[in-house]
mmCIF file of C-alpha atoms in Angstrom:
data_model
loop_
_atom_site.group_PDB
_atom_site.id
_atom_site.type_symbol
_atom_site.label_atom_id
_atom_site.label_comp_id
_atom_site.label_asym_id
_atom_site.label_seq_id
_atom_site.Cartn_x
_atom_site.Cartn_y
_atom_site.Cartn_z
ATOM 1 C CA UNK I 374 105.731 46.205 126.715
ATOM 2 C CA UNK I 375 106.406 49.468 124.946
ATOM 3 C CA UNK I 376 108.845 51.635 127.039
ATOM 4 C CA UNK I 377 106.410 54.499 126.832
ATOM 5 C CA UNK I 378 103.823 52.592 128.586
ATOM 6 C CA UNK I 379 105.810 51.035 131.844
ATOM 7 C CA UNK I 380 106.909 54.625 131.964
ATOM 8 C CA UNK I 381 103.445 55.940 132.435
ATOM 9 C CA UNK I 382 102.487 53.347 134.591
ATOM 10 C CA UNK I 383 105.959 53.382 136.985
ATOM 11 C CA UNK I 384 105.384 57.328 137.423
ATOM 12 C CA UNK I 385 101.436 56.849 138.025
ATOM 13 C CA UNK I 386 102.350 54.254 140.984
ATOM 14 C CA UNK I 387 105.588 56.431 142.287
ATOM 15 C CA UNK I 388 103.135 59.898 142.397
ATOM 16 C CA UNK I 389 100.529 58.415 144.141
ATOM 17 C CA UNK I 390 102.769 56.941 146.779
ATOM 18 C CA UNK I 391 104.608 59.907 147.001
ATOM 19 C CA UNK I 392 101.089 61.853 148.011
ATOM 20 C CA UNK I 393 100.731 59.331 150.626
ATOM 21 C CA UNK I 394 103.929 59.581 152.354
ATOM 22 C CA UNK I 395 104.016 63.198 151.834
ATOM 23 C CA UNK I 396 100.135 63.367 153.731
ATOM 24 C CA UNK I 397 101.863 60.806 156.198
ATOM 25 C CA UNK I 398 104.880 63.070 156.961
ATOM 26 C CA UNK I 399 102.611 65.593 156.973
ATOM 27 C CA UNK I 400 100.593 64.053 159.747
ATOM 28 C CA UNK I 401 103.198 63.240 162.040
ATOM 29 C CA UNK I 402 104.451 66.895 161.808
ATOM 30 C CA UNK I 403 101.172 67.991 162.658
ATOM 31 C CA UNK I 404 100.924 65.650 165.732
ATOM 32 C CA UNK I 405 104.229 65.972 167.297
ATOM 33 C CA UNK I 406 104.061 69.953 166.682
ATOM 34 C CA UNK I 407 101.343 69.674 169.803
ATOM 35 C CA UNK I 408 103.778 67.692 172.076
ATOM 36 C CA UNK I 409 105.156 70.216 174.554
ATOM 37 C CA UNK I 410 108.382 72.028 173.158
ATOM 38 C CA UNK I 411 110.408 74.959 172.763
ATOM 39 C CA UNK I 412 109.701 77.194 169.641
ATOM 40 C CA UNK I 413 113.220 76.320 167.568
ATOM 41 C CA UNK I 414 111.719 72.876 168.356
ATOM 42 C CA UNK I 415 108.790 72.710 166.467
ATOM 43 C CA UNK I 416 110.691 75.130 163.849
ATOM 44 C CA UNK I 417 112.944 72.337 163.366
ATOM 45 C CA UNK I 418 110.726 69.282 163.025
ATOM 46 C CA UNK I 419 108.684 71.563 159.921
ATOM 47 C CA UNK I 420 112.627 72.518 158.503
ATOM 48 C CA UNK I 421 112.923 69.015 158.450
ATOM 49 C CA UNK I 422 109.685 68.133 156.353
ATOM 50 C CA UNK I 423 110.842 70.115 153.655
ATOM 51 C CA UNK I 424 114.591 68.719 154.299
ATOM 52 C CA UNK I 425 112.900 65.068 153.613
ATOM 53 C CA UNK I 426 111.379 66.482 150.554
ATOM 54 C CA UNK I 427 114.648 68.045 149.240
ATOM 55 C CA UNK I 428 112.401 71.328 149.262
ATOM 56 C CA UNK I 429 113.921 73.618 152.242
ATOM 57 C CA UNK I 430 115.099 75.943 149.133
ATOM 58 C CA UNK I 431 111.951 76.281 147.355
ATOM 59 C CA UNK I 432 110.147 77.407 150.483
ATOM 60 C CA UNK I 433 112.333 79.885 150.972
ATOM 61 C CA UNK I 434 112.339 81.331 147.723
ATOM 62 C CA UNK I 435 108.442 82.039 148.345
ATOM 63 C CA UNK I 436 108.129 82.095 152.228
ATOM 64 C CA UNK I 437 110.054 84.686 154.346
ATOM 65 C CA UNK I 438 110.136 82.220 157.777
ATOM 66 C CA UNK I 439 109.226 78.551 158.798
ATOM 67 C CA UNK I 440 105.328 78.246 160.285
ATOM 68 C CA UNK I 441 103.367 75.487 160.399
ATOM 69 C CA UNK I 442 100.668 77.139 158.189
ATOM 70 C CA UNK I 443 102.967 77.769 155.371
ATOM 71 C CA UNK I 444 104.295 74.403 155.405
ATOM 72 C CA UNK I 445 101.554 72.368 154.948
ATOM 73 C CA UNK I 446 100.087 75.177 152.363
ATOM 74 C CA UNK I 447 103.601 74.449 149.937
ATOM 75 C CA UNK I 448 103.186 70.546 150.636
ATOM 76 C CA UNK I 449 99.708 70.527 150.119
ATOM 77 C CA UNK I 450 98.028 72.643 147.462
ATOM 78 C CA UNK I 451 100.724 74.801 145.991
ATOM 79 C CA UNK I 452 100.772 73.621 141.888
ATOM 80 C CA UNK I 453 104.281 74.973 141.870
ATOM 81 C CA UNK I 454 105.799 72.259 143.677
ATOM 82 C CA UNK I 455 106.389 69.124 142.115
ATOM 83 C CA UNK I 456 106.024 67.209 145.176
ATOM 84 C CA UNK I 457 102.714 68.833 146.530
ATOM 85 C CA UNK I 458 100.333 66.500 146.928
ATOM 86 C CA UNK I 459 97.691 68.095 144.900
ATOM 87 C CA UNK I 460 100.924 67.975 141.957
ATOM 88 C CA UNK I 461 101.352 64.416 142.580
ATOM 89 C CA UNK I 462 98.240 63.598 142.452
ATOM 90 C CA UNK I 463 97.541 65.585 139.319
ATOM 91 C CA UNK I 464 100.887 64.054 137.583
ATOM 92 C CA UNK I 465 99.852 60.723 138.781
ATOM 93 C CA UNK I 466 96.244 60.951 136.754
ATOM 94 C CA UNK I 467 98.065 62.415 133.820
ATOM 95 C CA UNK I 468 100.037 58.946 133.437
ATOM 96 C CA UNK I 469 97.126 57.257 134.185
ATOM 97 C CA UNK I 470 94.942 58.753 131.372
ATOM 98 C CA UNK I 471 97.608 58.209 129.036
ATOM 99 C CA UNK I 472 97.453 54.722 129.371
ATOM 100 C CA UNK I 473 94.058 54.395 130.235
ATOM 101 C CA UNK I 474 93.777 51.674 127.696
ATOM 102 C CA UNK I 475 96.320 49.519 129.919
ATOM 103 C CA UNK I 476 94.473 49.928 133.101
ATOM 104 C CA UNK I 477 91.111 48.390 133.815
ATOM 105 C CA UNK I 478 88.010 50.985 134.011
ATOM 106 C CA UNK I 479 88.091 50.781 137.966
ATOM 107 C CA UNK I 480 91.758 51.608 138.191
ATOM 108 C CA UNK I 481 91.359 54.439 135.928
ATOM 109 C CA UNK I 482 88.142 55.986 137.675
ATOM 110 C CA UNK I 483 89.889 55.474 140.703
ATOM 111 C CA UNK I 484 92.554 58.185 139.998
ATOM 112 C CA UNK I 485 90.128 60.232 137.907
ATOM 113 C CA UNK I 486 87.988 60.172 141.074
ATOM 114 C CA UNK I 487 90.766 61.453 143.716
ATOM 115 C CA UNK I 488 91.858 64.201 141.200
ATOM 116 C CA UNK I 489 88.327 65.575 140.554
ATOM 117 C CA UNK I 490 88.211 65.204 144.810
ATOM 118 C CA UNK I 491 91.181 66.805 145.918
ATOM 119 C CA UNK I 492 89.858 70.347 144.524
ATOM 120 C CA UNK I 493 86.783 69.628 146.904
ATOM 121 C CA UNK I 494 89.003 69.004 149.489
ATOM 122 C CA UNK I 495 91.431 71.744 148.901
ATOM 123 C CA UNK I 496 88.488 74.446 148.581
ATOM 124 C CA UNK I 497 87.199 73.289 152.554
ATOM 125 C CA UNK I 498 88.180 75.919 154.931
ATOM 126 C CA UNK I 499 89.189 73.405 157.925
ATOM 127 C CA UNK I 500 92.228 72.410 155.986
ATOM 128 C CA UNK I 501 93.922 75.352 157.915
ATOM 129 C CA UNK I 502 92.066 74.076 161.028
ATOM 130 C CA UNK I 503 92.461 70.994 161.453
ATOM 131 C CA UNK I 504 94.310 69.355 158.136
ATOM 132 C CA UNK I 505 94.460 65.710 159.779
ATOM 133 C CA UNK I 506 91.239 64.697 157.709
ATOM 134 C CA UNK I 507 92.490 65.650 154.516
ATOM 135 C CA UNK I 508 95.486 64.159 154.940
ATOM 136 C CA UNK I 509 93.846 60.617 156.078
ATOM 137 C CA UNK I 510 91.963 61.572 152.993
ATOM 138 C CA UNK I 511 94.943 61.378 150.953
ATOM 139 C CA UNK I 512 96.193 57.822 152.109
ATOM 140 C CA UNK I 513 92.325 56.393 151.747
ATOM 141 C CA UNK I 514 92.918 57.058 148.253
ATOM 142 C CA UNK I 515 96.111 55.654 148.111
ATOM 143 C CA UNK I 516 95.076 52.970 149.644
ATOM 144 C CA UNK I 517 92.074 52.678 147.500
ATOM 145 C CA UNK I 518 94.283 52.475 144.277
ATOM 146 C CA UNK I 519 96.536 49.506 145.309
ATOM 147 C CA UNK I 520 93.444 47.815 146.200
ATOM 148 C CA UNK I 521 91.917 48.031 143.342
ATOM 149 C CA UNK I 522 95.197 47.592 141.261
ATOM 150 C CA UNK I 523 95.800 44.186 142.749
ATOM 151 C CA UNK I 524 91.857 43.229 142.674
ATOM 152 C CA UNK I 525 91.362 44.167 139.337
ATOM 153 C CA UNK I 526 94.302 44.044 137.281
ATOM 154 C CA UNK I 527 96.016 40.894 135.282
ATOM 155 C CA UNK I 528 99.264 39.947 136.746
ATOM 156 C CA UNK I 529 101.035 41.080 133.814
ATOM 157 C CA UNK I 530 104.193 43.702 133.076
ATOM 158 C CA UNK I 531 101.563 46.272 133.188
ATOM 159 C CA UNK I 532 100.908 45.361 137.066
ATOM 160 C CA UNK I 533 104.764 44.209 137.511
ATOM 161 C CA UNK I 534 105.618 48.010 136.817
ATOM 162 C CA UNK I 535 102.871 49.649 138.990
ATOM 163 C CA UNK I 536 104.386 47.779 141.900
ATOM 164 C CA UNK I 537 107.832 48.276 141.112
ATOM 165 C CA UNK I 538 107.478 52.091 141.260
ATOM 166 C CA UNK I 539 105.254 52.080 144.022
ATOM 167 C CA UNK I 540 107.714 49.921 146.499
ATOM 168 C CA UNK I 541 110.838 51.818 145.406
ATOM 169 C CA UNK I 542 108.829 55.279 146.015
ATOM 170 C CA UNK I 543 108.048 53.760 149.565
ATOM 171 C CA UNK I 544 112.178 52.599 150.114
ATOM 172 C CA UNK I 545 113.039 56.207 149.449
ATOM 173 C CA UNK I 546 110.128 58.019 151.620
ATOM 174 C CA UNK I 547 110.754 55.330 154.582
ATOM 175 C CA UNK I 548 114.728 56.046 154.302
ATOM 176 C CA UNK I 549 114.285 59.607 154.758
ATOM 177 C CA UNK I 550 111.532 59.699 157.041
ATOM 178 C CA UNK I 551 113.772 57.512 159.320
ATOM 179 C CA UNK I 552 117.086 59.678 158.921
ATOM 180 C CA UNK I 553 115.314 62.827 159.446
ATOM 181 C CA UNK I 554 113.271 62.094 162.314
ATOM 182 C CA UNK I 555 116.280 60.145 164.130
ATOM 183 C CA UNK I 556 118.492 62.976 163.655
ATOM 184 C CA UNK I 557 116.352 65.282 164.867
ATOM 185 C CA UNK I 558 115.407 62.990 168.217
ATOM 186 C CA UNK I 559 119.123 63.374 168.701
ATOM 187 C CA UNK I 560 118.906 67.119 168.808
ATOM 188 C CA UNK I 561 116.005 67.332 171.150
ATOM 189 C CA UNK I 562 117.610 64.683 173.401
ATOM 190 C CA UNK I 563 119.881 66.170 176.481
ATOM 191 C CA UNK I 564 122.296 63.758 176.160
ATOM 192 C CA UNK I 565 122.131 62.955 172.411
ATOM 193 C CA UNK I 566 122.194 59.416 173.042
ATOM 194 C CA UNK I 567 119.541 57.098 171.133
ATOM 195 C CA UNK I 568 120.000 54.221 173.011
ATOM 196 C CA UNK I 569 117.367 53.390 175.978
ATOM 197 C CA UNK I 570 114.952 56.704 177.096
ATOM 198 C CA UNK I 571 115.973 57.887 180.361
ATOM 199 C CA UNK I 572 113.490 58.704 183.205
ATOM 200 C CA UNK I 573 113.058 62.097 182.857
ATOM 201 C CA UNK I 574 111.920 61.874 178.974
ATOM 202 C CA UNK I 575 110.051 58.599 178.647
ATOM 203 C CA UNK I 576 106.565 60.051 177.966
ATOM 204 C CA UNK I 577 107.635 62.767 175.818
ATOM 205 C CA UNK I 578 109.781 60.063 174.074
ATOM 206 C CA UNK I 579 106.800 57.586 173.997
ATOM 207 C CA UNK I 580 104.537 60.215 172.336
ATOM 208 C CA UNK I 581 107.654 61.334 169.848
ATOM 209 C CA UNK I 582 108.283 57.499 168.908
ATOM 210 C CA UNK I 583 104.542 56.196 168.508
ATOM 211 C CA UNK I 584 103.786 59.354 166.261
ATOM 212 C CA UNK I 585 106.706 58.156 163.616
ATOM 213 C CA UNK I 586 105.250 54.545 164.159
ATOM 214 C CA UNK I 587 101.578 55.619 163.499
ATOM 215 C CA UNK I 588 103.187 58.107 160.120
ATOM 216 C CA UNK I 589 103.787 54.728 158.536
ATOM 217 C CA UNK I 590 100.994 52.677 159.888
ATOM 218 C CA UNK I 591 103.145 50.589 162.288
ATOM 219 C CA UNK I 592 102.485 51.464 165.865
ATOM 220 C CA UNK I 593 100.106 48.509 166.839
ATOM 221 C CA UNK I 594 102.572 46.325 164.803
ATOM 222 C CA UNK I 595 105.445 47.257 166.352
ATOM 223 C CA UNK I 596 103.372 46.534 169.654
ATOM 224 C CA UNK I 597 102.239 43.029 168.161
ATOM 225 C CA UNK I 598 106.088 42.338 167.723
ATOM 226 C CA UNK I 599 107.916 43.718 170.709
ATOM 227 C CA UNK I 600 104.972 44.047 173.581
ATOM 228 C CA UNK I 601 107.448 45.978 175.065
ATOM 229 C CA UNK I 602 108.630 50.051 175.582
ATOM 230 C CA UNK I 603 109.007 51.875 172.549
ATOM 231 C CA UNK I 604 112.846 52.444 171.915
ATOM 232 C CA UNK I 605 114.659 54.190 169.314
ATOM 233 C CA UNK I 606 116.721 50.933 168.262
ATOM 234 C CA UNK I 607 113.694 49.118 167.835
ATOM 235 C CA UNK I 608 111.941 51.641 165.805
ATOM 236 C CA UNK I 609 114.960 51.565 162.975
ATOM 237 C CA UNK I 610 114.855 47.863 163.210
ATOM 238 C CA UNK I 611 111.090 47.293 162.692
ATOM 239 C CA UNK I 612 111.516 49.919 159.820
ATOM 240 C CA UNK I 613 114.158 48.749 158.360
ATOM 241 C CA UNK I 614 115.108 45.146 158.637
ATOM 242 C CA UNK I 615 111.558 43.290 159.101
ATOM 243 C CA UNK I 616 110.470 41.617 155.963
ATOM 244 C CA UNK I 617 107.014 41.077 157.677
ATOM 245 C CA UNK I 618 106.600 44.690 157.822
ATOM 246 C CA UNK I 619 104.646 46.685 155.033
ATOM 247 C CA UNK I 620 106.571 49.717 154.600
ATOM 248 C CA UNK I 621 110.156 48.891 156.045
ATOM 249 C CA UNK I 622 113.500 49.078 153.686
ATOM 250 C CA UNK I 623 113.546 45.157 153.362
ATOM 251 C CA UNK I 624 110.233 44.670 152.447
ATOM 252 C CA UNK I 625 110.033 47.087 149.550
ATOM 253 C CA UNK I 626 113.360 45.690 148.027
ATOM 254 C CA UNK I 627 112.113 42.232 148.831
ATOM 255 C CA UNK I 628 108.763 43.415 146.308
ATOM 256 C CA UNK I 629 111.279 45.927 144.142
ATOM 257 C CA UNK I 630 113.678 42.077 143.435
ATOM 258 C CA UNK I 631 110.227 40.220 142.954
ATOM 259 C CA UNK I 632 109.018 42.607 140.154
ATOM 260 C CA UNK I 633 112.417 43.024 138.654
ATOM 261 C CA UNK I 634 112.369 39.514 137.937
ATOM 262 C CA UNK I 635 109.180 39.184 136.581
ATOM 263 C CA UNK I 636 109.554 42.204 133.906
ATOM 264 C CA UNK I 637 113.371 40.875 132.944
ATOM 265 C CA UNK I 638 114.529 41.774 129.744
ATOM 266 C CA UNK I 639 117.901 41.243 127.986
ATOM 267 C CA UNK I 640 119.930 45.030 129.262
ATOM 268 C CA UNK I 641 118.361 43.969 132.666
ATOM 269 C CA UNK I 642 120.988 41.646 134.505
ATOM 270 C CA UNK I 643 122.801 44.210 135.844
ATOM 271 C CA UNK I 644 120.186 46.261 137.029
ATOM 272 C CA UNK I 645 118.605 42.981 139.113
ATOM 273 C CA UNK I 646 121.845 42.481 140.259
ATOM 274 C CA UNK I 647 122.106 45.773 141.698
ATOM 275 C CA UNK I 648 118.855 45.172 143.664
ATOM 276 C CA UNK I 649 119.966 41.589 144.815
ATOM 277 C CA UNK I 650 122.497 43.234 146.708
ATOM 278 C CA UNK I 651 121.097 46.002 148.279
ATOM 279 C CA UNK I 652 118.452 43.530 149.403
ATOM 280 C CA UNK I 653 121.158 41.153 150.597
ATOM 281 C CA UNK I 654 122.800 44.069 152.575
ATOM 282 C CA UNK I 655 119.508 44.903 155.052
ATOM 283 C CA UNK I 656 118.573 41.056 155.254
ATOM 284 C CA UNK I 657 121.471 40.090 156.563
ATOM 285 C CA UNK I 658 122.246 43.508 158.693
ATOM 286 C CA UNK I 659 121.671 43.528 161.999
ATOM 287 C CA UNK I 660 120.581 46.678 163.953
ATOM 288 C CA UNK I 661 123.974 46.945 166.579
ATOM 289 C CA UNK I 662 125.681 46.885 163.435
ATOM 290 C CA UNK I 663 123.748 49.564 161.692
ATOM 291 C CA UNK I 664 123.971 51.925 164.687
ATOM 292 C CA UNK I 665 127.197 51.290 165.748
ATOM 293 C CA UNK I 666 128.752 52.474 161.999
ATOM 294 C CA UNK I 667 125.913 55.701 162.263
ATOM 295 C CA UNK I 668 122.840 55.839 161.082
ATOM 296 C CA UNK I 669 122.717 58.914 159.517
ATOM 297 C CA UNK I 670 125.320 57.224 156.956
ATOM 298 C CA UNK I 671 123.943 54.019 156.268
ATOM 299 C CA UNK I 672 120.928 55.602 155.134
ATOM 300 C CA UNK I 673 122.626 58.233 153.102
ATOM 301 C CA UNK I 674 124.348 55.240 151.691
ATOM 302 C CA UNK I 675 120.622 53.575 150.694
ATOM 303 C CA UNK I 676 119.266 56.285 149.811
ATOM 304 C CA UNK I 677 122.533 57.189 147.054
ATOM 305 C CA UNK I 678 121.592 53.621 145.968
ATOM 306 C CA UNK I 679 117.729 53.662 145.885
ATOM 307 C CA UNK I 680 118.550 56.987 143.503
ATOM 308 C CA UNK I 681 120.963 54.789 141.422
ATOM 309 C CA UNK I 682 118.312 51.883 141.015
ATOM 310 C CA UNK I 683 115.732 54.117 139.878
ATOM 311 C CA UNK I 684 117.939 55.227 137.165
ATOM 312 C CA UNK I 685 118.880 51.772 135.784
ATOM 313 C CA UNK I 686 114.998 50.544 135.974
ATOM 314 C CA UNK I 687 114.790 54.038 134.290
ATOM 315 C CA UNK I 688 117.535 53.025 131.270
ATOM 316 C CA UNK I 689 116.435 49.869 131.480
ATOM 317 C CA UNK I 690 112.939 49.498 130.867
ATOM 318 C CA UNK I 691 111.433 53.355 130.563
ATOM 319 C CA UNK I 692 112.135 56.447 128.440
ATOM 320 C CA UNK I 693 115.026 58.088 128.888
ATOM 321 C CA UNK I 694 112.907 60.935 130.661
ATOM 322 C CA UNK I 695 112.070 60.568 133.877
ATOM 323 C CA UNK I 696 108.907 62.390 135.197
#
């Protein structure tokens, strides 16, 4: 396959998962903001959306303060940011039309559809209401164009790519959904102890917990697997180290080693041997190990590494611009 073309199609899949986890994060923000809490509280969980996002500076350069409003208005609509959702999902149908020749005519309407949308959507005055529809909006569509990707599409390097980008665009978002929210329960918490909730905080805990479950669709899984409390330990274990789980750190790299090897090509043996190891590091971690050397720097350490691989795939197989 011509480099130009996996390009398109790697950066189509990565943008359009990057809309959903940014709707996602999003979401959660929205959800926890109306959990009874301090001011600097809530000011912190937005300051960390736009620390997940790498954006914090951006913001500021246009926004005087942190509010909620002003958040979700950068993350959302505003064209100037790369990693709006309305920009990812307009950079995501750019890549598609440019190989629409690759994709098959529902895959391409598919994107064409959720750009023409999204200016509907952005032009509704409940947005700034009530933005939770819009942003389950957002992940229908996502949704929608994996669906049809894997229902339509030939299982070729054309599909191989799509999924590659799209499961190392989930590793990242999952890593730094994960570090962010888990340092900032750590804050919040009295004691600054992420071990077993005490007494005094379990229902604000519960409610702080099952809203980073339910921002990566995993709250009645994690209740199908445990049956048990919700505890911070078991959050970062479900998310990271369960293969059985969509969106956790194993399974993408187990689908990121998978699609590697079936788009191989002779510069490429490093590159897959790279990804064997960081999937060999989480499937044979355990989570008292991961917590006991911090969490904050194992997942710095992933994240440093989940940068690196997208570099080689991009050396590798794409242009030597990335989008």
């Amino acid at each position: 396959m011509l480099s130009r073309t996996a390009d398109h199609l790697f950066w189509m899949a990565r943008y359009t998962e990057r809309a959903e986890n940014t709707a996602r994060m999003l979401d959660v923000n929205v959800q926890t903001a109306l959990l009874p809490q301090s001011a600097d509280a809530t000011e912190r969980g937005w300051r960390a959306m736009l620390g997940i996002s790498e954006l914090e500076e951006a913001f500021h350069a246009k926004y005087p303060r942190i509010s909620a409003r002003d958040v979700i208005d950068f993350m959302t609509r505003d064209p100037a940011n790369p990693s709006s959702i309305v920009s990812c999902l307009a950079s995501a149908r750019e890549n598609a039309r440019a190989v629409r020749g690759t994709l098959t005519t529902e895959v391409w309407e598919t994107h064409n559809t959720t750009w023409l949308e999204v200016q509907n959507q952005l032009r509704n005055r409940s947005l700034r209401d009530d933005p939770s529809p819009f942003f389950e909006w957002v992940k229908y569509r996502s949704h929608l164009s994996r669906g049809v990707t894997i229902g339509t599409m030939l299982k070729d390097e054309a599909f191989y790519f799509i999924r590659l980008g799209t499961h190392l665009e989930r590793a990242d978002n999952t890593a730094r959904i994960l570090d962010v929210k888990f340092h900032g329960a750590k804050q919040d918490s009295p004691s600054g102890d992420l071990g077993e909730p005490t007494i005094q905080d379990t229902q604000r805990d519960f409610y702080y917990w099952a809203a980073i479950l339910r921002s990566v669709s995993a709250f009645e899984i994690y209740r199908k697997v445990y049956r048990d409390v919700i505890t911070p330990a078991r959050v970062a274990e479900l998310l990271m180290l369960r293969p059985d789980m969509p969106r956790s750190l194993l399974g993408c790299l187990e689908e990121v080693v998978a699609n590697l090897r079936n788009v191989a090509n002779d510069n490429s043996a490093r590159t897959e041997r790279f990804a064997g190891r960081l999937h060999a590091q989480l499937k044979f971690a355990s989570i008292d190990d991961i917590l006991e050397q911090g969490l904050h720097d194992y997942l710095e350490r992933f994240l440093a590494d989940i940068n690196e691989l997208g570099n080689r795939v991009s050396r590798d197989f794409l242009l030597p611009i990335s989008a």
